[in-house]
PDB file of C-alpha atoms in Angstrom:
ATOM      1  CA  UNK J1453       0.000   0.000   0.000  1.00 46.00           C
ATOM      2  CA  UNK J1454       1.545   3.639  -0.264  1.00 53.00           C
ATOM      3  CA  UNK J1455      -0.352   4.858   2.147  1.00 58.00           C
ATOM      4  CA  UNK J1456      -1.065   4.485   5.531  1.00 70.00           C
ATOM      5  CA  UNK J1457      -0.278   2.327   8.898  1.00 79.00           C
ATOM      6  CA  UNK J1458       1.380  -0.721   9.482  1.00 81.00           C
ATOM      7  CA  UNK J1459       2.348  -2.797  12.673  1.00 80.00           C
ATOM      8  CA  UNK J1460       4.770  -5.409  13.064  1.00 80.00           C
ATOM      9  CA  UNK J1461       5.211  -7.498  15.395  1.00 72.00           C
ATOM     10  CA  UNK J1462       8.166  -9.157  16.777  1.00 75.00           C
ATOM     11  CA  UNK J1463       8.029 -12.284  14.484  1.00 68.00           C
ATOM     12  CA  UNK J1464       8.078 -10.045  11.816  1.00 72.00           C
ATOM     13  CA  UNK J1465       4.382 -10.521  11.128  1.00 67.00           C
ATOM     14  CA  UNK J1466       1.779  -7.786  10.392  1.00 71.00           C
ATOM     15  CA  UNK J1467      -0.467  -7.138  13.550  1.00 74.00           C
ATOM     16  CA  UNK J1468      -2.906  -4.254  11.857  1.00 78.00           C
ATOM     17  CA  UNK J1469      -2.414  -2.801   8.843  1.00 79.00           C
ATOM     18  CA  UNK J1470      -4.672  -0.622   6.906  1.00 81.00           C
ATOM     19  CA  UNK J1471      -6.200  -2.971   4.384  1.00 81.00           C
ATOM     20  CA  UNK J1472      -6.465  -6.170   6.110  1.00 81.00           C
ATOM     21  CA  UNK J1473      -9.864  -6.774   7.743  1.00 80.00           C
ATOM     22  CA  UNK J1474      -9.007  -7.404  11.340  1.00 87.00           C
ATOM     23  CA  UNK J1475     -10.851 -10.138  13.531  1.00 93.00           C
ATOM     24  CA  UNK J1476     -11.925  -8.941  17.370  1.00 94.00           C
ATOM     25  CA  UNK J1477     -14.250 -10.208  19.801  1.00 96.00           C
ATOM     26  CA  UNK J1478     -17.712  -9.900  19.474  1.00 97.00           C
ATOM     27  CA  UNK J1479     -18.807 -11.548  22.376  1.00 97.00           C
ATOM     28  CA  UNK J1480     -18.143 -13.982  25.227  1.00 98.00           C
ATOM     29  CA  UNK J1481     -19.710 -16.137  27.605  1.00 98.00           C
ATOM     30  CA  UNK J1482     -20.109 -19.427  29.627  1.00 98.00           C
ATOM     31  CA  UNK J1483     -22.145 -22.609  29.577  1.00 97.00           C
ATOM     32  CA  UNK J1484     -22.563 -26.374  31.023  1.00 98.00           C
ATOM     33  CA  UNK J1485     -23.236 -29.458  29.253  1.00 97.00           C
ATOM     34  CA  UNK J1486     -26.092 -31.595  30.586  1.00 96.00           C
ATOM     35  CA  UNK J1487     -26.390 -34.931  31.584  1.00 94.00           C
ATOM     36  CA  UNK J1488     -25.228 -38.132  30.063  1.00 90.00           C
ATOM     37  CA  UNK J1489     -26.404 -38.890  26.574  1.00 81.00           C
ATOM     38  CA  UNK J1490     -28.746 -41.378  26.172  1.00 70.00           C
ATOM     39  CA  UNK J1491     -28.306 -44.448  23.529  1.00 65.00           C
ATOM     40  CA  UNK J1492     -30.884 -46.563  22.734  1.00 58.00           C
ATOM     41  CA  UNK J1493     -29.513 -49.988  23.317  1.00 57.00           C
ATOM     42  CA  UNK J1494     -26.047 -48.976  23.763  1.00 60.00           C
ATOM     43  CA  UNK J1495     -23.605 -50.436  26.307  1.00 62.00           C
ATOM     44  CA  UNK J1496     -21.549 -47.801  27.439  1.00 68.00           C
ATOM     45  CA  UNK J1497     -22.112 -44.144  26.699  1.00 76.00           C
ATOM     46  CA  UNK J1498     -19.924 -41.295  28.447  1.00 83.00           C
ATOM     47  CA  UNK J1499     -20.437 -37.802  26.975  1.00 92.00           C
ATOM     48  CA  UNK J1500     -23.131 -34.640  26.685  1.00 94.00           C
ATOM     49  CA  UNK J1501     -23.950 -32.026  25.114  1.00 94.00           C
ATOM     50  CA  UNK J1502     -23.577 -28.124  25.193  1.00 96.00           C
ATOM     51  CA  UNK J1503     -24.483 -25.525  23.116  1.00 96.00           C
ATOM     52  CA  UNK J1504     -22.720 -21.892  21.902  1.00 97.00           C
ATOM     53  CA  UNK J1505     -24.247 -19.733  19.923  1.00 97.00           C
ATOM     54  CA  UNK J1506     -22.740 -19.059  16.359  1.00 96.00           C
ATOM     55  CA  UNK J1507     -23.305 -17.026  13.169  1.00 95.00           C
ATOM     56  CA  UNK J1508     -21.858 -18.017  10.093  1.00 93.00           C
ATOM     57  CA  UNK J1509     -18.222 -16.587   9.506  1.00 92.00           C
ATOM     58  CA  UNK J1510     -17.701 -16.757  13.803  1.00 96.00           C
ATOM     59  CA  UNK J1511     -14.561 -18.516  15.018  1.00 96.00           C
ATOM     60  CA  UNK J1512     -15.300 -20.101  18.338  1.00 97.00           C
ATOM     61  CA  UNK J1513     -12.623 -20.476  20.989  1.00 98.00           C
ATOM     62  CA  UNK J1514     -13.226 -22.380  24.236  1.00 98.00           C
ATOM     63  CA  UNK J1515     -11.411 -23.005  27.866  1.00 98.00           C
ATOM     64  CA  UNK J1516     -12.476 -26.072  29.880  1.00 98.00           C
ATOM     65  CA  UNK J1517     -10.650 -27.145  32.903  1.00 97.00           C
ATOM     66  CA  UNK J1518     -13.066 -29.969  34.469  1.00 96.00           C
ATOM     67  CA  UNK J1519     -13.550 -32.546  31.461  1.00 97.00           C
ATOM     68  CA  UNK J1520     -12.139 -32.850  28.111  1.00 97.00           C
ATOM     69  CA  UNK J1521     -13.990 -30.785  25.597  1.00 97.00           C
ATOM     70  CA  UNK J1522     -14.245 -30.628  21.886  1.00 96.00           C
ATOM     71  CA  UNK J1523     -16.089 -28.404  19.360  1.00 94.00           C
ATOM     72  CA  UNK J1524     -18.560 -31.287  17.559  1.00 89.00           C
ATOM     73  CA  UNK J1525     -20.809 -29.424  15.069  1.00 87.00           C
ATOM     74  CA  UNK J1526     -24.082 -27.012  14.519  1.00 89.00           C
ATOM     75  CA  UNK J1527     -27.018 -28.174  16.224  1.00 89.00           C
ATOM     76  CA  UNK J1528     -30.601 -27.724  14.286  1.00 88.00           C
ATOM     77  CA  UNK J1529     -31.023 -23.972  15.363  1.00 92.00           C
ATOM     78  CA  UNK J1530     -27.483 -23.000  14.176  1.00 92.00           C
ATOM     79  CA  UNK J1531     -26.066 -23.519  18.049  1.00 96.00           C
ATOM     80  CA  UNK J1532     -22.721 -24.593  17.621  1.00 96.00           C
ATOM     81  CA  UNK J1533     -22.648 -28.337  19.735  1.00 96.00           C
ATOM     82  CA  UNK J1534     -20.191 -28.540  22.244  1.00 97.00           C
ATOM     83  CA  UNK J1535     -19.495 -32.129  23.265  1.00 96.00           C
ATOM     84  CA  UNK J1536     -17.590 -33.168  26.552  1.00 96.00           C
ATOM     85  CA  UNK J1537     -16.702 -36.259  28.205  1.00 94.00           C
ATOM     86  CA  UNK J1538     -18.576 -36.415  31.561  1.00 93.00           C
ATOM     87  CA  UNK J1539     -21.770 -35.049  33.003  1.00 95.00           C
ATOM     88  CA  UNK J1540     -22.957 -31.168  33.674  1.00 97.00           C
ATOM     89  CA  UNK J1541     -19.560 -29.884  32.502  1.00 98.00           C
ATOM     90  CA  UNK J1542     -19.249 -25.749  32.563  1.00 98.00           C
ATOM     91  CA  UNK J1543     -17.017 -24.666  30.215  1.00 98.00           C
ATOM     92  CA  UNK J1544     -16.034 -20.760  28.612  1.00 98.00           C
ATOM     93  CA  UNK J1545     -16.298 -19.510  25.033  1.00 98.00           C
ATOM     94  CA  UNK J1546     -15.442 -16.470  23.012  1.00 98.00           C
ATOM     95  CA  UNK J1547     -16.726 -15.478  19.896  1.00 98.00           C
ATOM     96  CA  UNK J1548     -14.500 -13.798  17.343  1.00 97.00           C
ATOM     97  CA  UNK J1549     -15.603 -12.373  13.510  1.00 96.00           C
ATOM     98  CA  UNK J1550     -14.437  -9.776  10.908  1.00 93.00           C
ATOM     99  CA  UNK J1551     -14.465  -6.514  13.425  1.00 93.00           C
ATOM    100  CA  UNK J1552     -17.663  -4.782  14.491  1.00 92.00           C
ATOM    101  CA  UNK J1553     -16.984  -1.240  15.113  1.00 91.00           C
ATOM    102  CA  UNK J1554     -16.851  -1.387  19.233  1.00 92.00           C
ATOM    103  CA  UNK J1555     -19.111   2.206  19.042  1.00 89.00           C
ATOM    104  CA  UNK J1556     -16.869   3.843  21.799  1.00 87.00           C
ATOM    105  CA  UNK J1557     -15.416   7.303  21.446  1.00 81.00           C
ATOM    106  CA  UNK J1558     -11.742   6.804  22.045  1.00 84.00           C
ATOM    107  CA  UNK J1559      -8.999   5.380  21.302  1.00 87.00           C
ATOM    108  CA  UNK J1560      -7.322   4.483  17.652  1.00 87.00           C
ATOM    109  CA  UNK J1561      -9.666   4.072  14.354  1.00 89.00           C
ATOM    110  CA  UNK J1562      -8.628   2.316  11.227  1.00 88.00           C
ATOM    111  CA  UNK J1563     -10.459   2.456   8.507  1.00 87.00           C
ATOM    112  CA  UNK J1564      -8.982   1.191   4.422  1.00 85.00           C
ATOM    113  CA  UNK J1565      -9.100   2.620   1.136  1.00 82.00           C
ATOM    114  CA  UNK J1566     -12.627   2.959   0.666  1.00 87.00           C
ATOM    115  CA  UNK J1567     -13.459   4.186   4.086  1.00 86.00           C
ATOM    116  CA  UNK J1568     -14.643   1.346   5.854  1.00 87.00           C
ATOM    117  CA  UNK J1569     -13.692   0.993   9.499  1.00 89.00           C
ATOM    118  CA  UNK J1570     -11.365  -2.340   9.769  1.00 88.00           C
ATOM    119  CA  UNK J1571     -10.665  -1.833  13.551  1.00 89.00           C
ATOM    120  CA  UNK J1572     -11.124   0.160  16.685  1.00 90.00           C
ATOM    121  CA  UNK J1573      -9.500  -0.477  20.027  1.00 90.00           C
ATOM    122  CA  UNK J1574     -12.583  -0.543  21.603  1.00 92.00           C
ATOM    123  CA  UNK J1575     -12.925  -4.385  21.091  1.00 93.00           C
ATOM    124  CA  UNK J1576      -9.959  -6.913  22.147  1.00 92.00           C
ATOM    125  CA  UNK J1577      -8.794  -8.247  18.835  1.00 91.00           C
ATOM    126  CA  UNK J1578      -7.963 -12.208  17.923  1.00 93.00           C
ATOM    127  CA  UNK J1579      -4.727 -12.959  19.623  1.00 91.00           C
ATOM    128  CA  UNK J1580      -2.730 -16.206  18.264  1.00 92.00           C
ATOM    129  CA  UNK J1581      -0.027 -17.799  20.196  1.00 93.00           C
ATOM    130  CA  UNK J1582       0.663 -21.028  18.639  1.00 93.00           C
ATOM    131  CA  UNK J1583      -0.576 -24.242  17.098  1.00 95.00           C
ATOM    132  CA  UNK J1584      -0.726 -27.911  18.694  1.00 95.00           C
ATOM    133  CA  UNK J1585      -1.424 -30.939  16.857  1.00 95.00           C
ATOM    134  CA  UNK J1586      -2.082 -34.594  17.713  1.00 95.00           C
ATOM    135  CA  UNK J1587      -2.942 -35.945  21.415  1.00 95.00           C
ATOM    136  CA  UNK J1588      -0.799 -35.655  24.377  1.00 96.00           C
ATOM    137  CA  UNK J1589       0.504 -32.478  26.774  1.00 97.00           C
ATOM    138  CA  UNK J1590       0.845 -29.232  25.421  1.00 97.00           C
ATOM    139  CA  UNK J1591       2.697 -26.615  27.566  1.00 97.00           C
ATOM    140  CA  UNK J1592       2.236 -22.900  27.266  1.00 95.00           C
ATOM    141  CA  UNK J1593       3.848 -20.123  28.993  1.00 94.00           C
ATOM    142  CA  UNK J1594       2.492 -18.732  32.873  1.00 94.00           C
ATOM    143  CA  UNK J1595       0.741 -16.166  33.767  1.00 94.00           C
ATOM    144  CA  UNK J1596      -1.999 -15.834  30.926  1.00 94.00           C
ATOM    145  CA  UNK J1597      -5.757 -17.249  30.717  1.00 96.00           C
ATOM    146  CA  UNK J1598      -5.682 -19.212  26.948  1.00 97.00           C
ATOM    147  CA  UNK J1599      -8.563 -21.083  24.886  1.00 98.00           C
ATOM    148  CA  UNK J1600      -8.167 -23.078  21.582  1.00 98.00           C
ATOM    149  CA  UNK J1601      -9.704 -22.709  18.673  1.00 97.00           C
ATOM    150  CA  UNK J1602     -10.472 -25.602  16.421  1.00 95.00           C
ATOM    151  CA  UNK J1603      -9.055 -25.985  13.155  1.00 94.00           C
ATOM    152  CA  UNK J1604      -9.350 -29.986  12.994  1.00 92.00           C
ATOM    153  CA  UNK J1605     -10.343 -32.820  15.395  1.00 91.00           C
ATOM    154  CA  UNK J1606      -9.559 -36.399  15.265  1.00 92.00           C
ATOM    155  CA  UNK J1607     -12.725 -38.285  14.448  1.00 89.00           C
ATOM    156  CA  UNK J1608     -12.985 -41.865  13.640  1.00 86.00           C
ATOM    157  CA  UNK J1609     -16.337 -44.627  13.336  1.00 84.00           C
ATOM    158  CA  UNK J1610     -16.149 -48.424  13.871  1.00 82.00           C
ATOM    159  CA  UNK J1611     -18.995 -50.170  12.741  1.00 79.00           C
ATOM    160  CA  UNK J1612     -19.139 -54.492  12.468  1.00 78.00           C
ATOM    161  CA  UNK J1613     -21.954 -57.335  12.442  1.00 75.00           C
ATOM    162  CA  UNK J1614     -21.585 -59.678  14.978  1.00 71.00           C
ATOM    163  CA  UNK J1615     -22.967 -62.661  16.363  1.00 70.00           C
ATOM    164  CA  UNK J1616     -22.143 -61.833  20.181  1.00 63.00           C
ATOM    165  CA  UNK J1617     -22.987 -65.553  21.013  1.00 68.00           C
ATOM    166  CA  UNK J1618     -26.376 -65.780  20.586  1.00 69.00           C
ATOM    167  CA  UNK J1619     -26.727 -66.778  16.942  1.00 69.00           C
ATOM    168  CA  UNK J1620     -28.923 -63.404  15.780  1.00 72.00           C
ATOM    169  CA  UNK J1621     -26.730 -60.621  14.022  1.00 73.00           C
ATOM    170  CA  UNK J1622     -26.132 -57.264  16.173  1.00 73.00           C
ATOM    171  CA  UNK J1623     -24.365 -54.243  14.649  1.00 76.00           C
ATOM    172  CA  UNK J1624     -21.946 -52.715  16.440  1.00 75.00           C
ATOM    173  CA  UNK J1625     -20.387 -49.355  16.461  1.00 80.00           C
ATOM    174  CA  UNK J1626     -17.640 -47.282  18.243  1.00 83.00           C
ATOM    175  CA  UNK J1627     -17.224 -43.553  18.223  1.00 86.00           C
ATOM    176  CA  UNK J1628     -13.991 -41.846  18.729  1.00 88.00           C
ATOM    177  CA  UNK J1629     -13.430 -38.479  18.587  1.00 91.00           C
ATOM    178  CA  UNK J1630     -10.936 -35.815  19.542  1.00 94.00           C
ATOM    179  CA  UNK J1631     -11.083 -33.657  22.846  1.00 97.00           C
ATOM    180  CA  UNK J1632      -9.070 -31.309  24.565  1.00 97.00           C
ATOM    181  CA  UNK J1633      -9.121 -29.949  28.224  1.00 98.00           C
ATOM    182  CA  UNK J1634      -7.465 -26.753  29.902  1.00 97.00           C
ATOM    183  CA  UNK J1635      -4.234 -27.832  32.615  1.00 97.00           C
ATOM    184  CA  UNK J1636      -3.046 -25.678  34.699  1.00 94.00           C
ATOM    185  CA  UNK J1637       0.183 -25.866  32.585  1.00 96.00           C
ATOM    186  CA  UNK J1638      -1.267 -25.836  29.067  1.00 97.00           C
ATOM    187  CA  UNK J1639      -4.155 -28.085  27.369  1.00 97.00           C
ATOM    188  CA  UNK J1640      -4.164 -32.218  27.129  1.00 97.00           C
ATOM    189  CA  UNK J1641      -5.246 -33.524  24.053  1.00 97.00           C
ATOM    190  CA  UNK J1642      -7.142 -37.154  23.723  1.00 96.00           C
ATOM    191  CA  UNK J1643      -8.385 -39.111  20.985  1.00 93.00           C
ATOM    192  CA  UNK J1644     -11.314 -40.589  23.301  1.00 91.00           C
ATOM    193  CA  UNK J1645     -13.826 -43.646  22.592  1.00 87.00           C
ATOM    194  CA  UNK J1646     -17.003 -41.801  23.504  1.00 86.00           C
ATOM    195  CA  UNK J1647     -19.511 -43.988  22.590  1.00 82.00           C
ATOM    196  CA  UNK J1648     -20.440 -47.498  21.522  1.00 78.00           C
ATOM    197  CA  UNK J1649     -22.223 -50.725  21.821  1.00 73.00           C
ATOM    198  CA  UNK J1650     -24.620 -53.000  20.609  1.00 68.00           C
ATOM    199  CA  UNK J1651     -27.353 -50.790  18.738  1.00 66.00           C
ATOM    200  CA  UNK J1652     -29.560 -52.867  17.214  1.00 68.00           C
ATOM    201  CA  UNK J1653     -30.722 -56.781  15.945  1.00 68.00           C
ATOM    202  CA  UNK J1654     -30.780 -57.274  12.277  1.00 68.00           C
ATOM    203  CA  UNK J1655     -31.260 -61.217  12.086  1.00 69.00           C
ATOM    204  CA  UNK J1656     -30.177 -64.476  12.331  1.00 66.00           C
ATOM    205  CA  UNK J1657     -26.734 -65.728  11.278  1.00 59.00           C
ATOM    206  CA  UNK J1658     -25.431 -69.794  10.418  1.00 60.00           C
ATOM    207  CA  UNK J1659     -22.637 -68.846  11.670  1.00 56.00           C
ATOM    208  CA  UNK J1660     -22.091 -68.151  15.711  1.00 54.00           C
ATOM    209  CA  UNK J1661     -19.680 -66.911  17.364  1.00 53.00           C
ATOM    210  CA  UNK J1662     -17.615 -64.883  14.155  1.00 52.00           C
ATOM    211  CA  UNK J1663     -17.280 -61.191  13.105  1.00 55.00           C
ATOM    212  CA  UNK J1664     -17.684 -60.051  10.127  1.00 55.00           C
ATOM    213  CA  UNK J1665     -18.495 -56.739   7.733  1.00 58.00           C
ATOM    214  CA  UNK J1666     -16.046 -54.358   9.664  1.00 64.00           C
ATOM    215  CA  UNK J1667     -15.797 -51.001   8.493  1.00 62.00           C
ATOM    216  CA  UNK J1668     -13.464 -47.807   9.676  1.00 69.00           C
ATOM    217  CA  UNK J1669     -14.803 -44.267   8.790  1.00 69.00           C
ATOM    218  CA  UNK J1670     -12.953 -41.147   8.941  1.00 66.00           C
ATOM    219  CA  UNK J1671     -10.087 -39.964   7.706  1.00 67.00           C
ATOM    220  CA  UNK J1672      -7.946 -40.524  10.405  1.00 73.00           C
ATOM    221  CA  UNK J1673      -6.744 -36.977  10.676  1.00 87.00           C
ATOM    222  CA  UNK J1674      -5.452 -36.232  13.542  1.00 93.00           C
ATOM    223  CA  UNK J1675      -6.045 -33.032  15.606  1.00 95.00           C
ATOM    224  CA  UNK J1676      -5.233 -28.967  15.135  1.00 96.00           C
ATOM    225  CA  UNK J1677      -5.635 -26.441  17.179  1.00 97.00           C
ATOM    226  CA  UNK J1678      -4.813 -22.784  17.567  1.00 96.00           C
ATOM    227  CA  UNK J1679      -4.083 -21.497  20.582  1.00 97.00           C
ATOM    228  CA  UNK J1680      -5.249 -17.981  21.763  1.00 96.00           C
ATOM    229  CA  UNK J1681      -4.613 -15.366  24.270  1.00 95.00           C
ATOM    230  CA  UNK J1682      -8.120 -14.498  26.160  1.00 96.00           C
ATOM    231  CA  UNK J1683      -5.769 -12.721  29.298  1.00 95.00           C
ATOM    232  CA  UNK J1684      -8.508  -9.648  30.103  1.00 91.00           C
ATOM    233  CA  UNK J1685     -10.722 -10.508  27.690  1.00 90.00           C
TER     234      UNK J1685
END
């Protein structure tokens, strides 16, 4: 551009400039997951459900220190679904988008080219610190509140038809998934079996006692996360 501002910061990496739409917060809050899901049929279930609320183009960030926690999908009124191992889990979010001008009076205003405002510092703006990847410990510096946002999660299905011994055909399925949970060092990242068991009868077999039909979906991607700064936010 020949005109205007530009900050760097100390990896050498634009923070604001004046044609780059910036992202900032546009709003922040709390929630709790209820109580265990219910499977019909299932053996073992172990995780519930939550609820954010998203519009599209929002990047959701969230901080849970009492149960893993992973970002799962949209529920049917555009909710984002929050998933989490365990019962009645609270858990924080923040909402971050393409800047909304913060309507205060002070402070710095940038605005591009054609005169539309592209940041105030009336609003805290989107704050990366690093990335982590794959399951396992992740450590992160002291002395600052941080939430992840989620780029990619581990998710795998196993589905097979078996006889389980009783010489009638069951199918059955396992869920994995991936999660991630707030340490007071950092976050810990699982690939977790969340749910699974016999679901249903779909006849008789002449053979008992042997599995068969066994199928894996899912990529097998494992997980990606960016990690944020939400210190005062």
């Amino acid at each position: 551009m020949a005109a205007g501002i530009q900050c760097w910061g100390d990896h050498g990496l634009f923070q604001i400039d004046g044609s780059t739409p910036m992202l900032s917060l546009k709003d922040k809050g709390s929630g709790t997951t209820g109580g265990l899901f219910s499977m019909s049929n299932a053996d073992y279930v172990n995780f519930s459900l939550g609820s954010v609320p998203y519009s599209p183009g929002d990047l959701i960030a969230l901080q849970c220190y009492g149960a893993p926690i992973a970002l799962s999908g949209k529920n049917l009124d555009g909710s984002a679904q929050v998933m989490a191992l365990g019962a009645n889990v609270s858990f924080n979010w923040w909402r971050y988008c393409r800047h909304i001008p913060s309507g205060t009076n002070v402070g710095m205003e940038i605005y591009d080219g054609s005169g539309s405002l592209i940041y105030d510092t009336g609003r805290p703006i989107l704050q990366v610190v690093q990335e982590i990847g794959g399951s396992g410990d992740f450590a992160l510096p002291g002395g600052r509140a941080y939430a992840v946002l989620t780029q990619r999660t581990y998710s795998r299905k196993e589905k097979d038809v078996r006889d389980n011994g009783t010489g009638f055909a069951w199918i059955h399925v396992d869920a994995y998934h991936g999660f991630i949970q707030s340490t007071a060092s950092g976050f810990h990242a699982v690939n977790e079996l969340f749910a699974g068991g016999f679901v249903s009868v779909v006849g008789r077999m002449d053979q008992q006692g042997i599995d068969f039909n066994t199928y894996t979906l899912g990529g097998n991607q494992d997980n990606l996360f960016t990690v944020i700064d939400v210190t005062n936010t």
